[in-house]
Short mmCIF file of C-alpha atoms in Angstrom, two decimals:
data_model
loop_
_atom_site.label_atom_id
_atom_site.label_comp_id
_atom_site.label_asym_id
_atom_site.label_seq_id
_atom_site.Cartn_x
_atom_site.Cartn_y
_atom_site.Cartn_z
CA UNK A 1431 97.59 90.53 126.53
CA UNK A 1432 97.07 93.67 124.33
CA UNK A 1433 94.28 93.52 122.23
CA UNK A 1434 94.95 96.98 120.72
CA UNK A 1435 97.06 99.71 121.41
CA UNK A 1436 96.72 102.04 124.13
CA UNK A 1437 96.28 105.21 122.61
CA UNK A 1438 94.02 104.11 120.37
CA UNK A 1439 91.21 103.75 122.51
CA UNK A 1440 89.37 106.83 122.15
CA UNK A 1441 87.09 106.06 119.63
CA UNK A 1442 84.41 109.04 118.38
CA UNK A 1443 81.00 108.70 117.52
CA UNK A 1444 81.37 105.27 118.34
CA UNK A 1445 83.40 103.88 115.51
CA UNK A 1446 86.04 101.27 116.10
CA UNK A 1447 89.61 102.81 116.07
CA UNK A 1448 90.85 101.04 113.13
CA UNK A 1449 87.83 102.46 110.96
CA UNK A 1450 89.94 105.48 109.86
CA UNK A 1451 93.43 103.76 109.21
CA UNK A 1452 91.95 101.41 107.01
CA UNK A 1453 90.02 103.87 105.01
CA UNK A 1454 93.13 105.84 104.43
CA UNK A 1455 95.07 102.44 103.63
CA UNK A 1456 92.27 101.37 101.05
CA UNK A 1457 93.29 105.10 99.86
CA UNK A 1458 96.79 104.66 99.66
CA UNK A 1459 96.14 101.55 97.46
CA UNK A 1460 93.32 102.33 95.37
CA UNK A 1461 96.58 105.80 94.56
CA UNK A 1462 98.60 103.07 93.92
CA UNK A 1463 97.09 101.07 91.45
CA UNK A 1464 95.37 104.12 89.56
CA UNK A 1465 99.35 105.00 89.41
CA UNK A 1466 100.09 101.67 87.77
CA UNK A 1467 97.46 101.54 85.43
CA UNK A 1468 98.51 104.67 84.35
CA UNK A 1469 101.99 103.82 83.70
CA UNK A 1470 101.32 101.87 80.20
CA UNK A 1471 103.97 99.84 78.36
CA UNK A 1472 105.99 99.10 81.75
CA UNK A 1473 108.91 96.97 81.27
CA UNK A 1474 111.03 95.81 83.91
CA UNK A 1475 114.91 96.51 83.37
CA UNK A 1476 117.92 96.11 85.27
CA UNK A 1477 117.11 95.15 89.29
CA UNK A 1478 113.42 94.90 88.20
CA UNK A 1479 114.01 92.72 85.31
CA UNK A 1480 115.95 90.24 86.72
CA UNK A 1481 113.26 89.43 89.54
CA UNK A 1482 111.40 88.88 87.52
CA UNK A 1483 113.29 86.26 85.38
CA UNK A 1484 113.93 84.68 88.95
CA UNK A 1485 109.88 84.86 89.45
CA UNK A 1486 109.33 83.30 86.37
CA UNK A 1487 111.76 80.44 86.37
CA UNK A 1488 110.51 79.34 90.09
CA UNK A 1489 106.94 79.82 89.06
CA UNK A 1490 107.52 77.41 86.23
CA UNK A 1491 109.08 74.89 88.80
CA UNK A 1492 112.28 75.27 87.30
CA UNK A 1493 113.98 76.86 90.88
CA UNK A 1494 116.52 79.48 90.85
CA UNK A 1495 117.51 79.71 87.12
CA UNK A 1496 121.71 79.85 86.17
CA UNK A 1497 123.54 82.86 86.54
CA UNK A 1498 124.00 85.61 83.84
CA UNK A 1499 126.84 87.41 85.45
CA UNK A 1500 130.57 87.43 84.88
CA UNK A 1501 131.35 84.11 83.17
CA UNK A 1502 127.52 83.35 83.13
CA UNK A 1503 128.05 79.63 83.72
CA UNK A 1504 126.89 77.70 87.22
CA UNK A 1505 124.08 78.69 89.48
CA UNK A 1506 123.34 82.22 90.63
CA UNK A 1507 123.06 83.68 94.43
CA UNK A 1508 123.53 87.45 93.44
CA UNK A 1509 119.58 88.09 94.52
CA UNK A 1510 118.27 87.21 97.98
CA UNK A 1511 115.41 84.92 97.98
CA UNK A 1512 112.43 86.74 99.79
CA UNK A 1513 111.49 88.72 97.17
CA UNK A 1514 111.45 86.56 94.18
CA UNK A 1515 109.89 83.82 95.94
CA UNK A 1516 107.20 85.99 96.67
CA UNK A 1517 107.00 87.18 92.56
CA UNK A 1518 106.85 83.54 91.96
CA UNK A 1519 104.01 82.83 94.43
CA UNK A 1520 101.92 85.79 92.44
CA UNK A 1521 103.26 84.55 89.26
CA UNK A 1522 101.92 80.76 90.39
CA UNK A 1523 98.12 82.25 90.72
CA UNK A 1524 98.03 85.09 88.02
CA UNK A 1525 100.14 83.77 85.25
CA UNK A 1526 101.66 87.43 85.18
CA UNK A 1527 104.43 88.27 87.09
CA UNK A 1528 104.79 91.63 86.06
CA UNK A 1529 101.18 93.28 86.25
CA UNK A 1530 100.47 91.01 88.96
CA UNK A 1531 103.47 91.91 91.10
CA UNK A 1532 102.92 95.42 90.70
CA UNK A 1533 99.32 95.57 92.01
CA UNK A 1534 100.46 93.18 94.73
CA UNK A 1535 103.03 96.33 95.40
CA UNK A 1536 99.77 98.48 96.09
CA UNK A 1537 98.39 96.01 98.66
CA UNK A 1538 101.66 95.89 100.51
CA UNK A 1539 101.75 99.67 100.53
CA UNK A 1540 98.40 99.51 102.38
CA UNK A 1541 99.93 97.88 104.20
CA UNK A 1542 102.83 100.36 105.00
CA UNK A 1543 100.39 102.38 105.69
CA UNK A 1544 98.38 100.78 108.94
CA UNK A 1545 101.77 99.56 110.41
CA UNK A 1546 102.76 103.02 110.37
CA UNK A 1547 100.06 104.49 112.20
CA UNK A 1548 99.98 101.09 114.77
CA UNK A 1549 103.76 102.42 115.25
CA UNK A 1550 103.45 106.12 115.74
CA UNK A 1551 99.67 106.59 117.37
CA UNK A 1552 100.66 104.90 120.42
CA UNK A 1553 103.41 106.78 120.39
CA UNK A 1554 102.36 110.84 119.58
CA UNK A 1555 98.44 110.20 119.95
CA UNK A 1556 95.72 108.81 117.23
CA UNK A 1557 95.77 112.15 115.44
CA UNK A 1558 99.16 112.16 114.59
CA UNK A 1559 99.08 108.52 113.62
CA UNK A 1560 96.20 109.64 110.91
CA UNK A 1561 98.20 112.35 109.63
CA UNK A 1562 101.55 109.89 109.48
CA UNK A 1563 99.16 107.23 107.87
CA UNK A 1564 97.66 110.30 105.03
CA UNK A 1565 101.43 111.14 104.52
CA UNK A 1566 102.44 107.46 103.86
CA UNK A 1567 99.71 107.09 101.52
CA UNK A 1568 100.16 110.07 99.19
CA UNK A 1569 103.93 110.00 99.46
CA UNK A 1570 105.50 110.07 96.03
CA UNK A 1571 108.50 108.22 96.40
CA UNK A 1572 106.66 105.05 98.00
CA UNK A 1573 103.93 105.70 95.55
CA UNK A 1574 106.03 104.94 92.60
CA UNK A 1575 107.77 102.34 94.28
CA UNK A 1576 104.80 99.95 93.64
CA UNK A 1577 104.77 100.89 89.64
CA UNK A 1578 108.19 98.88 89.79
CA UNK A 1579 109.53 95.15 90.45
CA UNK A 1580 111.79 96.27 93.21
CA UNK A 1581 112.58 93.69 96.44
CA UNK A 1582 111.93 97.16 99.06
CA UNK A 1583 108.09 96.73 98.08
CA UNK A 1584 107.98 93.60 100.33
CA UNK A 1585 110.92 94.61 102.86
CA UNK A 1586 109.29 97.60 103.93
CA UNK A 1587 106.09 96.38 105.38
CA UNK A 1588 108.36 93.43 106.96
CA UNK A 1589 110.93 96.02 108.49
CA UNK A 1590 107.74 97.72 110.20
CA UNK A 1591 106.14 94.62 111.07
CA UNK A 1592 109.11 93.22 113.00
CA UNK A 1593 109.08 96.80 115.12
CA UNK A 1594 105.23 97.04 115.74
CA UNK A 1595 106.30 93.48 117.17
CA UNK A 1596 109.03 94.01 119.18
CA UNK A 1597 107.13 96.98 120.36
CA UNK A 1598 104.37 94.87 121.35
CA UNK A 1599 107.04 92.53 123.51
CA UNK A 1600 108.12 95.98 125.44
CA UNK A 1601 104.47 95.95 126.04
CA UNK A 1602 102.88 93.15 126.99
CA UNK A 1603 106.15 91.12 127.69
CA UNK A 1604 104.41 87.68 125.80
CA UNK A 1605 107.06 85.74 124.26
CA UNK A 1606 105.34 85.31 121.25
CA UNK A 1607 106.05 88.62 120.03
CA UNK A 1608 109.51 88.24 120.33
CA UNK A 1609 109.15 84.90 118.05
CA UNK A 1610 107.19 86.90 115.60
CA UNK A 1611 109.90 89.70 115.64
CA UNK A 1612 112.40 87.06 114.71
CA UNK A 1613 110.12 85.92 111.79
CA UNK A 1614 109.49 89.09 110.52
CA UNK A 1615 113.11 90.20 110.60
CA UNK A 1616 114.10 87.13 108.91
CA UNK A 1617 111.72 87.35 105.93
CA UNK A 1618 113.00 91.05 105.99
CA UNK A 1619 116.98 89.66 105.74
CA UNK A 1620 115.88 87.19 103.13
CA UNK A 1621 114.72 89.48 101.28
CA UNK A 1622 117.18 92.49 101.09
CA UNK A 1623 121.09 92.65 102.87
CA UNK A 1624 119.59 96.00 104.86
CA UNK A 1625 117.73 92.99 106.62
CA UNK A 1626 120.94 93.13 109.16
CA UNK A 1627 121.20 96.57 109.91
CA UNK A 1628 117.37 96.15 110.82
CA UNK A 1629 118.03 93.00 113.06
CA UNK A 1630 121.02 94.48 114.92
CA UNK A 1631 118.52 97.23 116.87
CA UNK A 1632 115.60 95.07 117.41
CA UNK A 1633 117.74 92.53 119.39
CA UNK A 1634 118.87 95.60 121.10
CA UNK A 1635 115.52 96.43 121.72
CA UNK A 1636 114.37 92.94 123.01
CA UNK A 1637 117.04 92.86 125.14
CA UNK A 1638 116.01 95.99 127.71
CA UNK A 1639 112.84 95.04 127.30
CA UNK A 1640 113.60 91.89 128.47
CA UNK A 1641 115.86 93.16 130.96
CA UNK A 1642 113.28 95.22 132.59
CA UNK A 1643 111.37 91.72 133.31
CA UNK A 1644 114.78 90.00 134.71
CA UNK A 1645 115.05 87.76 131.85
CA UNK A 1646 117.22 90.00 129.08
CA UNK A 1647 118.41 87.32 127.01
CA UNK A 1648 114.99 85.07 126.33
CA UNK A 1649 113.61 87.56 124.08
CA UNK A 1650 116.81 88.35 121.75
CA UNK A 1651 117.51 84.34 122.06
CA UNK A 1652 114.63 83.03 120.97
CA UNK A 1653 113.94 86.14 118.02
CA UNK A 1654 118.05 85.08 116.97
CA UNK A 1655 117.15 81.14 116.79
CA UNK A 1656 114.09 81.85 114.91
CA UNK A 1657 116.05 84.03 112.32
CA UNK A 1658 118.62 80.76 111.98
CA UNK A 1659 116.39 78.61 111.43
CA UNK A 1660 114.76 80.64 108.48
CA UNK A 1661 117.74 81.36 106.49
CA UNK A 1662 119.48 77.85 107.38
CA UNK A 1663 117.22 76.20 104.35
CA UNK A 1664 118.76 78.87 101.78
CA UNK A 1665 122.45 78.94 103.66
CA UNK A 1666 122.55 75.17 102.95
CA UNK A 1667 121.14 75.69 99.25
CA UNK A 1668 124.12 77.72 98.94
CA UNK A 1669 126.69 75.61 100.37
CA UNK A 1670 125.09 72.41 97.95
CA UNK A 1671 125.48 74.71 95.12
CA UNK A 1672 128.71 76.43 95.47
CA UNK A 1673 130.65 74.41 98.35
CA UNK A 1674 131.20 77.25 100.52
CA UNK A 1675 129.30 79.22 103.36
CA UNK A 1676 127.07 81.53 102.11
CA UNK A 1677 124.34 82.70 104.32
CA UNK A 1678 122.05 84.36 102.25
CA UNK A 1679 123.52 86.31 98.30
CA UNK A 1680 126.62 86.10 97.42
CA UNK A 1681 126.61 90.29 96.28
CA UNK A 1682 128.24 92.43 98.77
CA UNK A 1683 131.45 92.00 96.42
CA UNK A 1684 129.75 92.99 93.48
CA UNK A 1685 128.19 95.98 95.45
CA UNK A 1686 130.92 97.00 97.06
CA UNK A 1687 133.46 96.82 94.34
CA UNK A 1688 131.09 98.86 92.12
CA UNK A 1689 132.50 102.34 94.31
CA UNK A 1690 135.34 101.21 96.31
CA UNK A 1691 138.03 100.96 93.32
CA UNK A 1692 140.57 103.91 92.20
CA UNK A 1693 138.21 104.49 88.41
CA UNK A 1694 135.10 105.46 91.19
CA UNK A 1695 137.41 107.20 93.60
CA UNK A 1696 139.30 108.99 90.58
CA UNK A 1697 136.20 110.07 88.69
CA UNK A 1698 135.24 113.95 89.61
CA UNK A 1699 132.61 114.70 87.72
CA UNK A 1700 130.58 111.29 89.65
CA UNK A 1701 132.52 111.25 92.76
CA UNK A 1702 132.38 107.95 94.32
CA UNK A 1703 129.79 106.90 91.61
CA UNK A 1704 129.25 103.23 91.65
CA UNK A 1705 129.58 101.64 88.59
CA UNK A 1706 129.82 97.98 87.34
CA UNK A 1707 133.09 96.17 88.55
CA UNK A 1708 133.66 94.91 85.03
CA UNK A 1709 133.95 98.40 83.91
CA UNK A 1710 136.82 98.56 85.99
CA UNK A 1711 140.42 97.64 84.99
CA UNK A 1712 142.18 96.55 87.95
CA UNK A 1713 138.93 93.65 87.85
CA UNK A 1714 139.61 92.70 84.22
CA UNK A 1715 141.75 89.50 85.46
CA UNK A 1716 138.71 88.29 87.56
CA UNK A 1717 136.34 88.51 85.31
CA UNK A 1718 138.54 87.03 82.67
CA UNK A 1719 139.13 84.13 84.93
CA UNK A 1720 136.80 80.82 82.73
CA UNK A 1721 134.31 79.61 84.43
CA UNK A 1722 134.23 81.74 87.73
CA UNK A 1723 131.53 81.20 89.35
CA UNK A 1724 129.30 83.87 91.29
CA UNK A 1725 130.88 82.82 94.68
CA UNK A 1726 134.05 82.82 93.76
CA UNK A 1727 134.17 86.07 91.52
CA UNK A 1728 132.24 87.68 94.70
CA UNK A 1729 134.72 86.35 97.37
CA UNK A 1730 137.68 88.02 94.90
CA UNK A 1731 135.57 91.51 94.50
CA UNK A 1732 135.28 91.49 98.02
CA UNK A 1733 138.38 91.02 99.08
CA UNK A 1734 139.99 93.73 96.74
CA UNK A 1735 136.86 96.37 97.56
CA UNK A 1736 137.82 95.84 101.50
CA UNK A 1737 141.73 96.19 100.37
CA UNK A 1738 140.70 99.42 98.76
CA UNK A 1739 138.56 100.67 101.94
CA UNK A 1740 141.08 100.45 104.06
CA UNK A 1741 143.78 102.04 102.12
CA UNK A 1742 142.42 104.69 101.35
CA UNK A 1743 139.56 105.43 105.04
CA UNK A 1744 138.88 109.28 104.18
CA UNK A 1745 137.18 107.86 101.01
CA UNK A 1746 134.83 105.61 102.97
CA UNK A 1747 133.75 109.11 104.63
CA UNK A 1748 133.49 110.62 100.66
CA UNK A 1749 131.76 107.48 99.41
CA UNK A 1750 129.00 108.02 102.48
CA UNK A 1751 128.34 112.31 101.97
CA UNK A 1752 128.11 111.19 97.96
CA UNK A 1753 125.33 108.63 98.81
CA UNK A 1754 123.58 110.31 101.32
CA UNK A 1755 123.06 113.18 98.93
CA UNK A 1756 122.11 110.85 95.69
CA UNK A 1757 119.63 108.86 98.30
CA UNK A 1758 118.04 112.23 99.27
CA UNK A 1759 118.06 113.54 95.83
CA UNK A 1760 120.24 116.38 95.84
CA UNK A 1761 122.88 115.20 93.63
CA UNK A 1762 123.56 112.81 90.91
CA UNK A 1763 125.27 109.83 89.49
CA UNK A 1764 124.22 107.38 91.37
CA UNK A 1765 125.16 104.78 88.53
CA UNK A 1766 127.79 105.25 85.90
CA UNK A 1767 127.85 103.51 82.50
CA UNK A 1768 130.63 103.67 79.99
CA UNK A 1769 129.22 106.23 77.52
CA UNK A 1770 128.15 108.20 81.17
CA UNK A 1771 125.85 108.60 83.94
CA UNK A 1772 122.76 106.26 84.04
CA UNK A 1773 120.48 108.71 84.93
CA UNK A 1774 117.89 106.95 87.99
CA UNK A 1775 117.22 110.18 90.06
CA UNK A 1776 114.21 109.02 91.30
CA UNK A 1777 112.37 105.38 92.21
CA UNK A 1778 113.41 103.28 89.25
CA UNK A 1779 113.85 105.38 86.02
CA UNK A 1780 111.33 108.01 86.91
CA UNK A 1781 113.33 111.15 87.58
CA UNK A 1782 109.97 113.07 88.73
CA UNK A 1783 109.57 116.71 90.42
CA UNK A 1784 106.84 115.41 92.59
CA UNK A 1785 109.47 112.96 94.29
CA UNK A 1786 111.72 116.39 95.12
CA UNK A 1787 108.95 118.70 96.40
CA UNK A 1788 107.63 116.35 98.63
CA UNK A 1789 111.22 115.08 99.25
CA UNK A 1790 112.01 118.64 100.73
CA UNK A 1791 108.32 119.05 102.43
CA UNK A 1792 108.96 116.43 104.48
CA UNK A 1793 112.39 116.65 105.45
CA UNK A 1794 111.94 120.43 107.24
CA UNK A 1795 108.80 118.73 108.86
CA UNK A 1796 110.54 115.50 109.96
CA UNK A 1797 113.39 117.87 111.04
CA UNK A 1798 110.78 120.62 112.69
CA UNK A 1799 109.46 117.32 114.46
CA UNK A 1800 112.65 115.98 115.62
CA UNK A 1801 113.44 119.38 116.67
CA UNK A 1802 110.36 119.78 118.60
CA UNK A 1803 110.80 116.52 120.57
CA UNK A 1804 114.68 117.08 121.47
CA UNK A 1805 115.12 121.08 121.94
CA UNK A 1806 113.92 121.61 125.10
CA UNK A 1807 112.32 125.27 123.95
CA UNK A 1808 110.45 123.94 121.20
CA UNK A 1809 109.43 121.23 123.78
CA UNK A 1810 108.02 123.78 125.83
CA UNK A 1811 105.76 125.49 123.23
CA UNK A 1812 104.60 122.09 122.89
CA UNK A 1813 100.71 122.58 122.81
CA UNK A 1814 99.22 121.17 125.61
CA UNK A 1815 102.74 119.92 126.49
CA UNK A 1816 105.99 118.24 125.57
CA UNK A 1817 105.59 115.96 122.81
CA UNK A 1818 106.22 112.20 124.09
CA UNK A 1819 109.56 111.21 123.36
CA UNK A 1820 109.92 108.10 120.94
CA UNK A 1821 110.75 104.29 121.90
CA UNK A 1822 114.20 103.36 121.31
CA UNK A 1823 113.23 101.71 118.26
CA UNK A 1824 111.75 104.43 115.93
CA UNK A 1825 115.32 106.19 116.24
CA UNK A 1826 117.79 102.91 116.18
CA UNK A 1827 116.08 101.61 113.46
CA UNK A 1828 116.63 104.41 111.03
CA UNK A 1829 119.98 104.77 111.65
CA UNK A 1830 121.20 101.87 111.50
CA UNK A 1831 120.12 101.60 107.76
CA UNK A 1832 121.24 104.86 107.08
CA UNK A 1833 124.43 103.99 108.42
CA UNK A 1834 124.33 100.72 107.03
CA UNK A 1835 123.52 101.67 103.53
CA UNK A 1836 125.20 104.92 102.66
CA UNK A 1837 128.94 103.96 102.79
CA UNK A 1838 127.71 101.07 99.52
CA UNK A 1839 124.73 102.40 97.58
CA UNK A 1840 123.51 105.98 97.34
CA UNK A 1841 120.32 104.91 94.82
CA UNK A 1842 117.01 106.73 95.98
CA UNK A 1843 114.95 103.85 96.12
CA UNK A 1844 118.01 102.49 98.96
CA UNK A 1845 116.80 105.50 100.81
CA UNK A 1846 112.67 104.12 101.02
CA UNK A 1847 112.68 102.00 104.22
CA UNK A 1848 113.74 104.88 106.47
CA UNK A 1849 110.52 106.73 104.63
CA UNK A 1850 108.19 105.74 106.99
CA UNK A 1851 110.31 106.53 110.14
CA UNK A 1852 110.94 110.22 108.73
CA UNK A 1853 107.16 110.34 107.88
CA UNK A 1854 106.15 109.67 111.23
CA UNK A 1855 108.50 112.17 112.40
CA UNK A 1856 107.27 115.05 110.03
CA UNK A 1857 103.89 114.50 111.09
CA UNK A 1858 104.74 115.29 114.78
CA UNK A 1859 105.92 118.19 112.82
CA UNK A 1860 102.95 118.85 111.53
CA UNK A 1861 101.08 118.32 114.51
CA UNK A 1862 103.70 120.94 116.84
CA UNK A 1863 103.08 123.93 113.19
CA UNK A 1864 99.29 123.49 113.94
CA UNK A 1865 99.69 123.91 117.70
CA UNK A 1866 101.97 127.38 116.88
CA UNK A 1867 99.75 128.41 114.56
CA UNK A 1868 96.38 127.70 116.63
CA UNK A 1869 98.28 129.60 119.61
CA UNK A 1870 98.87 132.45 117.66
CA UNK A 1871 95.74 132.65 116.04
CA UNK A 1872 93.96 132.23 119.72
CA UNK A 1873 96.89 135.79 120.66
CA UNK A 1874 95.36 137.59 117.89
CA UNK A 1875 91.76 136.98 118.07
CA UNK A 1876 92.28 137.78 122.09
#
């Protein structure tokens, strides 16, 4: 068994190894909630808001409360479970959802914080780990993610949890951290739809690891039964309420409708803007239909948003350069009202220029650190030698969410659970500019 991770043996002056990540996690909360208490007068609104009316109706022991959109009549299924559970479960001790959930935001961005030095010192080395850690911490975008009610607060830490466990299968080869990896990645799909573009590469990854041990499908197996038998509770809540198989929301219509229609694909001063599908025409019917319920308008949305898609492919392409752009903050519209563009440019409604310097900062390093562990120059200059190469993991994961998420949503905050992968990355960049540097300075003084 692994009690702790190789590379982070080397301890100095004789402190334990975790001493250091855990200060800078404590850091990276005590940021956060100094953030929060600064932000006075919050009030939740749109995604945010309606968590927390979910949070507060399950806290009350009233369940999941009736649905408020299209016809507003029957039950509702349009948010996953995960996260409003957990806003209840705070709600249940506090008696504040909103204040509450917020500083429970900070903790989980600890931890974010020590699972992404666990993932990237045994990886590049503990220093590197530290300075990925210090980045995580101080990072704007993820900052301000805890001042809000948002469902990637909780996914995140899960998304890295489930690959600090898979990673520790690879490693050790103990079944149990395949069963955790299912449990993690389960919460995760609970909790957000990205949950599948995460569990897609992790059974990947449990499958050569198991394959190096002759036994390639006990890992993947048991992680895939574990993630059945979490959702199966919800998937038959679903099927009770609305008679059909649902396996987790009933939104991918709504989403997908919002962008893939001919008013989104039309519209050139937004291109490919999503928008609500009741702003759209061609939807009018559905939405006029009495008494649809959330299923059924979904199932209809769907089906006409896939029509769409496939008419009309080079627009899928569009629809993906838009959203990659909005995510990364170098272009707008990312939601379109009637009277206009909704203007959320940053996390939430915060349209900061904090979120855009450090945005660009750490792209060029993540880049200057990708760089420096594929180019086989830059590898060279290395100091001290070629930078290890990352497990299969730290690249599948990120881009199978980018993938997965920029053909539907192009919202900045959709872009925060590949943060931590590009973090770790720009701190390898970091680590290869001090190397250069230290050479050259060593040239000069010689």
């Amino acid at each position: 068994a692994m009690n702790r991770p190789p590379a982070l043996n080397d301890t100095r002056r004789g402190a334990p190894w975790w001493l250091l990540p855990v200060l800078i996690a404590l850091v990276a909360v005590a940021i956060r909630v100094v953030v929060i208490v600064a932000d006075t007068g919050y009030q939740p609104f749109n995604d945010a808001f309606d968590y927390d009316r979910h949070a507060a109706s399950i806290a009350a022991g009233d369940g999941y409360p009736g649905s408020e959109y299209g016809s507003g009549v029957g039950p509702t299924a349009l948010r996953s479970p995960g996260y409003p559970v957990a806003l209840a479960s705070v709600d249940a001790v506090s008696g504040d959802s909103v204040d509450a959930g917020r500083l429970a935001g900070a903790a989980l961005g600890g931890v974010t914080v020590l699972f992404v030095f666990l993932l990237a010192a045994p990886v590049w080395g503990r220093s590197v780990g530290l300075v990925a850690a210090a980045m995580t911490a101080a990072f704007p975008p993820l900052v301000l993610l805890s001042t809000e009610l948002f469902n990637e607060t909780l996914f995140i830490p899960l998304a890295l949890g489930a690959v600090l466990s898979a990673t520790r299968y690879r490693d050790s080869g103990l079944l149990r951290w395949a069963v955790l990896t299912g449990v993690l990645a389960g919460a995760a799909l609970l909790t957000r739809n990205a949950g599948l573009a995460l569990l897609l590469p992790l059974l990947v990854a449990l499958w050569f690891a198991g394959r190096r041990r002759s036994r390639p499908l006990l890992a993947p197996g048991a992680a895939l039964v574990v993630v059945a038998l979490l959702i199966a509770p919800w998937t038959v809540r679903n099927a009770v309420e609305f008679g059909r198989f649902i396996p987790i929301a009933a939104s991918s219509g709504v989403t997908l409708s919002g962008v893939y229609n001919q008013v989104s694909k039309s519209d050139e001063e937004f291109p490919a803007g999503w928008r609500n599908p009741s702003m759209v025409p061609d939807f009018e019917p559905i939405f006029a239909t009495p008494a649809i319920d959330e299923a059924t308008l979904d199932a209809e949305l769907r089906g006409r948003a896939l029509d769409f898609a496939g008419a009309h492919p080079g627009y899928v392409l569009e629809v993906g350069f838009h959203n990659l752009l909005r995510m990364f903050l170098l272009e707008g519209g990312s939601v379109v009202a009637p009277d206009g563009e909704v203007t959320v440019d940053g996390i939430g409604s915060k349209s900061t220029a904090s979120e855009r310097v450090a945005m660009a900062i750490i792209v060029t390093l993540a880049l200057l650190g990708i760089a420096a562990i594929l180019v086989p120059g830059l590898r060279r200059s290395w100091p001290g030698g070629s930078p290890p190469r990352p497990t299969l993991l730290l690249w599948l994961v990120p881009i199978a969410l980018l993938v997965a998420t920029a053909p539907i949503n192009g919202l900045p905050r959709h872009r925060l659970p590949i943060d931590p992968f590009m973090l770790m990355y720009a701190a390898v960049g970091s680590a290869y500019l001090w190397g250069v540097v230290g050479a050259l300075r060593t040239r000069v003084a010689a």
